[in-house]
PDB file of C-alpha atoms in Angstrom:
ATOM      1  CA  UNK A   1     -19.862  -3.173 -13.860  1.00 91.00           C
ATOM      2  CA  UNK A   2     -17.356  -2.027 -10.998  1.00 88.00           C
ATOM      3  CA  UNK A   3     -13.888  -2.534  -9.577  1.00 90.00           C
ATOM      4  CA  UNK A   4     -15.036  -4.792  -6.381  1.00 92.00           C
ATOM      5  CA  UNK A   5     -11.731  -5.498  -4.852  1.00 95.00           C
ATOM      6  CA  UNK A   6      -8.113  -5.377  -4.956  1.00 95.00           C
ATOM      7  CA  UNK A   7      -5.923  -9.040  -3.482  1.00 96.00           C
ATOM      8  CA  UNK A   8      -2.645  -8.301  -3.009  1.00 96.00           C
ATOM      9  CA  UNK A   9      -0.765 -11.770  -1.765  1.00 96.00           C
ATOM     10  CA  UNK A  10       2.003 -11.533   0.229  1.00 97.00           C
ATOM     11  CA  UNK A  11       3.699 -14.273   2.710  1.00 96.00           C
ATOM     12  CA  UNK A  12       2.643 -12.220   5.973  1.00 97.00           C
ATOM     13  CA  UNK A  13      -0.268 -11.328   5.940  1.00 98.00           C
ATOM     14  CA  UNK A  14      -0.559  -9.551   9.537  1.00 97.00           C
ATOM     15  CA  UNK A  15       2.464  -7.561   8.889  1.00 97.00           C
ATOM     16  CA  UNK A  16       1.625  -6.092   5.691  1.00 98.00           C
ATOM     17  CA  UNK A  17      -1.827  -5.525   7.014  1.00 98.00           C
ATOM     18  CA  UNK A  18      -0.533  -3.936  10.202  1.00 98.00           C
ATOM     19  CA  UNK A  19       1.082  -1.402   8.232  1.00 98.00           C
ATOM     20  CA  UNK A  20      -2.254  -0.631   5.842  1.00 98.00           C
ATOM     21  CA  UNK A  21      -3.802   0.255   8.823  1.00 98.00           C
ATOM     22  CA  UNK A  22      -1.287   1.867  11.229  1.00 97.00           C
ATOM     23  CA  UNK A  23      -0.169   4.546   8.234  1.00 97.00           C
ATOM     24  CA  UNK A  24      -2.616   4.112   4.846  1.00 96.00           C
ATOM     25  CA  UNK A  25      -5.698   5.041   6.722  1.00 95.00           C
ATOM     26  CA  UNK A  26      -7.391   1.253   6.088  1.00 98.00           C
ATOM     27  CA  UNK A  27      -9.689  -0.421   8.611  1.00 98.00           C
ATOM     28  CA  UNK A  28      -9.405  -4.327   9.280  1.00 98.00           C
ATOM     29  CA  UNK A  29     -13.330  -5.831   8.481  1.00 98.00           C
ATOM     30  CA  UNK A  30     -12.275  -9.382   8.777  1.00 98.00           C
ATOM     31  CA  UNK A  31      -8.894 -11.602   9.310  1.00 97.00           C
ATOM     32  CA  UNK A  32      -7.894 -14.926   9.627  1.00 96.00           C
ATOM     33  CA  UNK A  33      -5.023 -17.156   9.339  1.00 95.00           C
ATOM     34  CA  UNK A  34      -3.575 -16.397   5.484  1.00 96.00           C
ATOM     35  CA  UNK A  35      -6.447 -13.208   5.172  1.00 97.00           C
ATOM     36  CA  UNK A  36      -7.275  -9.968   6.101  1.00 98.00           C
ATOM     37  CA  UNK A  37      -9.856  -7.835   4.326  1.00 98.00           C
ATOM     38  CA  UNK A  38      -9.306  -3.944   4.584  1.00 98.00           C
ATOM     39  CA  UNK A  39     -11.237  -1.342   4.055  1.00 98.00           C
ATOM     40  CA  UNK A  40     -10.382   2.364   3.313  1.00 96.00           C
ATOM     41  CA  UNK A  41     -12.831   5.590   3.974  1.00 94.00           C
ATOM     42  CA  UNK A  42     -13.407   5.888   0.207  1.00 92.00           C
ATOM     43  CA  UNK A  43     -14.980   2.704   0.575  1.00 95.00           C
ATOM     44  CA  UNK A  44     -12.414   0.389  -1.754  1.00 94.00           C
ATOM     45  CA  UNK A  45     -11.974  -2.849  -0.442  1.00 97.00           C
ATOM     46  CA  UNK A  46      -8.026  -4.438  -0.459  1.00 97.00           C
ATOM     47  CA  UNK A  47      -7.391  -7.797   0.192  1.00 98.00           C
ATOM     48  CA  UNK A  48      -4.689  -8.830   1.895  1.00 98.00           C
ATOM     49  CA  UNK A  49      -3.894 -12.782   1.468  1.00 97.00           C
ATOM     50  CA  UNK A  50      -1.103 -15.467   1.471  1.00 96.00           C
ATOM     51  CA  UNK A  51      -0.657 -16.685  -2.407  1.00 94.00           C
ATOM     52  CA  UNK A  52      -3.026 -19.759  -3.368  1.00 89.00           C
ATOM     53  CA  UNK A  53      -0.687 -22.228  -5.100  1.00 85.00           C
ATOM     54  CA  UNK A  54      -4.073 -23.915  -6.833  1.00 88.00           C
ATOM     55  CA  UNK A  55      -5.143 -21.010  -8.310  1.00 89.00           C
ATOM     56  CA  UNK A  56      -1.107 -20.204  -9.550  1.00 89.00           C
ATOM     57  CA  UNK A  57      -0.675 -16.921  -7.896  1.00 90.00           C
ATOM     58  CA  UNK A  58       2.145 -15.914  -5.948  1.00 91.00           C
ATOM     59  CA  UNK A  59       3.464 -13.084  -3.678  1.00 91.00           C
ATOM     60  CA  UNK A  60       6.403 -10.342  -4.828  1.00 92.00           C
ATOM     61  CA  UNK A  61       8.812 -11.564  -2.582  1.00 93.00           C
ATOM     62  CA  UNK A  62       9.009 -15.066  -4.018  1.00 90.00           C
ATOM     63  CA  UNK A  63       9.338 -13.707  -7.113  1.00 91.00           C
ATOM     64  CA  UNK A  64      12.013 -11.082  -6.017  1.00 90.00           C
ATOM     65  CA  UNK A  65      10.611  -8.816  -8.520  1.00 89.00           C
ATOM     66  CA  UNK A  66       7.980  -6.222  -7.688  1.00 88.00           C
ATOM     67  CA  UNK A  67       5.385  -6.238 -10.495  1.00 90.00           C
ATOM     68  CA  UNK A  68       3.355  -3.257  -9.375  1.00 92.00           C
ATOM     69  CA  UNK A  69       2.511  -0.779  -7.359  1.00 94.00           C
ATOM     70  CA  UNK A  70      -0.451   1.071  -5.589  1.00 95.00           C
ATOM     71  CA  UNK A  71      -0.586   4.969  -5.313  1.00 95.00           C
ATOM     72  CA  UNK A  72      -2.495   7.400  -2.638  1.00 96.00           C
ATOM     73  CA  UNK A  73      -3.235  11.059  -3.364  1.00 96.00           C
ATOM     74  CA  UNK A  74      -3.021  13.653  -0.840  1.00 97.00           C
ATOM     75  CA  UNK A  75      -4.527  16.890  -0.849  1.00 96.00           C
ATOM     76  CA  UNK A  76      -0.868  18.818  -0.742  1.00 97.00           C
ATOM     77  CA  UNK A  77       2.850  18.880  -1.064  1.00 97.00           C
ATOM     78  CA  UNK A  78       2.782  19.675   2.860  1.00 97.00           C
ATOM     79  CA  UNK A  79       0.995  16.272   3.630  1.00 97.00           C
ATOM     80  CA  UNK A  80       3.351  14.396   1.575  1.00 98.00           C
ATOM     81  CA  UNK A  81       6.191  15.918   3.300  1.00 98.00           C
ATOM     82  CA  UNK A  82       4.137  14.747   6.779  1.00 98.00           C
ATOM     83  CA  UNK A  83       3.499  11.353   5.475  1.00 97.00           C
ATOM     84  CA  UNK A  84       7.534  10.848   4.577  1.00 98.00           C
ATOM     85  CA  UNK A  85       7.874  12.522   8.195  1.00 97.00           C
ATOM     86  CA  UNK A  86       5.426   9.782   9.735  1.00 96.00           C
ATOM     87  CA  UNK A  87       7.013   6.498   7.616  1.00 97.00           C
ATOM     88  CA  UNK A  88      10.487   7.230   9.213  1.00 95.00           C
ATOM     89  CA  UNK A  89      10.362   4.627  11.691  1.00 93.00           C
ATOM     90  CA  UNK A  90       7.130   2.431  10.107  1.00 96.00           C
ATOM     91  CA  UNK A  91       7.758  -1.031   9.023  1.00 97.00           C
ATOM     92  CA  UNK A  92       8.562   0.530   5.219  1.00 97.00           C
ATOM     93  CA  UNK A  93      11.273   1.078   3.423  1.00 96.00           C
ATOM     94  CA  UNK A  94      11.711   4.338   2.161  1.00 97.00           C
ATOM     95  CA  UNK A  95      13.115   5.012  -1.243  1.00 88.00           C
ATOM     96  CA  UNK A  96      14.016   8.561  -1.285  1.00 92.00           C
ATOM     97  CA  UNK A  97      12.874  11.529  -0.352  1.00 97.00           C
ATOM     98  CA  UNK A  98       9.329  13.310  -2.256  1.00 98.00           C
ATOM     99  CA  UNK A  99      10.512  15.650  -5.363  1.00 96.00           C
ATOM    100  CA  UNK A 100       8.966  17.029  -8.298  1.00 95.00           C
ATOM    101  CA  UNK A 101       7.902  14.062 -10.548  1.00 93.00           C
ATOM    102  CA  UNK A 102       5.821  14.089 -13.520  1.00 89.00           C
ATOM    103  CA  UNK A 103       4.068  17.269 -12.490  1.00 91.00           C
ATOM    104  CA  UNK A 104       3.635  16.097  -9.037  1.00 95.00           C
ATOM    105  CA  UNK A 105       5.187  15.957  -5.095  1.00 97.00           C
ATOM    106  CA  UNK A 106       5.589  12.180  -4.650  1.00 97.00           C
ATOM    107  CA  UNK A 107       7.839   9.165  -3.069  1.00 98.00           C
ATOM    108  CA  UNK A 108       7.640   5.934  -2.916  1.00 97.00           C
ATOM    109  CA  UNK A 109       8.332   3.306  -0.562  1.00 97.00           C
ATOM    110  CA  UNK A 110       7.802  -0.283  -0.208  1.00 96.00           C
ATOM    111  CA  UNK A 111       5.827  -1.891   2.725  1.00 96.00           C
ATOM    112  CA  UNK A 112       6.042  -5.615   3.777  1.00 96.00           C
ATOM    113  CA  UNK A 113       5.284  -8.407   1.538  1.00 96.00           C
ATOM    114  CA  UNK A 114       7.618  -6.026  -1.349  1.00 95.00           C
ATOM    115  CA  UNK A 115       4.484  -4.111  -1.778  1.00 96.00           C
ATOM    116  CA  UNK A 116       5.604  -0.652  -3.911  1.00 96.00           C
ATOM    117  CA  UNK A 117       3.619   2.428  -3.036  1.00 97.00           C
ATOM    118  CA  UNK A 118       3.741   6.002  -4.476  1.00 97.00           C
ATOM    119  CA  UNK A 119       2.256   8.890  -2.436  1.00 97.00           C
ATOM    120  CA  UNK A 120       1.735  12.264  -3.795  1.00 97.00           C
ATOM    121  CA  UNK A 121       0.110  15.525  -4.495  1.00 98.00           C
ATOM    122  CA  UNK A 122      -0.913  16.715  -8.200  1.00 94.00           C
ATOM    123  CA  UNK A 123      -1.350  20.516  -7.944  1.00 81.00           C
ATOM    124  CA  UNK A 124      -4.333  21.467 -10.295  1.00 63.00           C
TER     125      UNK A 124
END
């Protein structure tokens, strides 16, 4: 068995898939009204949908909680530091600058639809 897919819901849609693709290196395979499936280079496939009230789900910013969060790996401190650079005017909100957490360079910052994200670099 394998992970297939990720569906993040969120209550707009476009906008929160705009910004997977514009800045989190995703491609857009399919859309409609409520749906967009993304794809990244590493092959994983994220879905980005409204909440489906029949099947009880619902998106973070109804709940005004956010309940998890997704994390990208970069290949250095220095690319962090560009991708904090490159979010400054992005449709994100940027928590605080990367430090030293945990043993890694990381930030995190939240993209439409309250959608948490941590980027960072774990030296080896």
């Amino acid at each position: 068995m394998r992970l297939n897919h990720l569906d993040i819901h969120v209550p707009d849609v476009q906008r929160t898939a705009a910004v997977l693709v514009n800045h989190f290196g995703f491609r857009e395979e399919f859309s409609r009204a409520g749906l967009a499936i993304l794809r990244d280079e590493a092959n994983l496939e994220l879905v980005v949908s409204e909440p489906v009230s029949g099947f009880g789900t619902a998106d973070q910013v109804s709940l005004g909680a956010s309940t998890y969060h997704i994390g990208f790996i970069l290949d250095s401190a220095e690319a962090v530091d560009q991708m904090y650079a490159s979010l400054q005017f992005a449709d994100v909100e940027l928590n605080r600058k990367p430090k030293a957490i945990r043993g890694g360079w990381l930030f995190y910052c939240t993209v439409p639809g309250r959608i948490q994200i941590e980027i960072g670099f774990r030296g080896t």
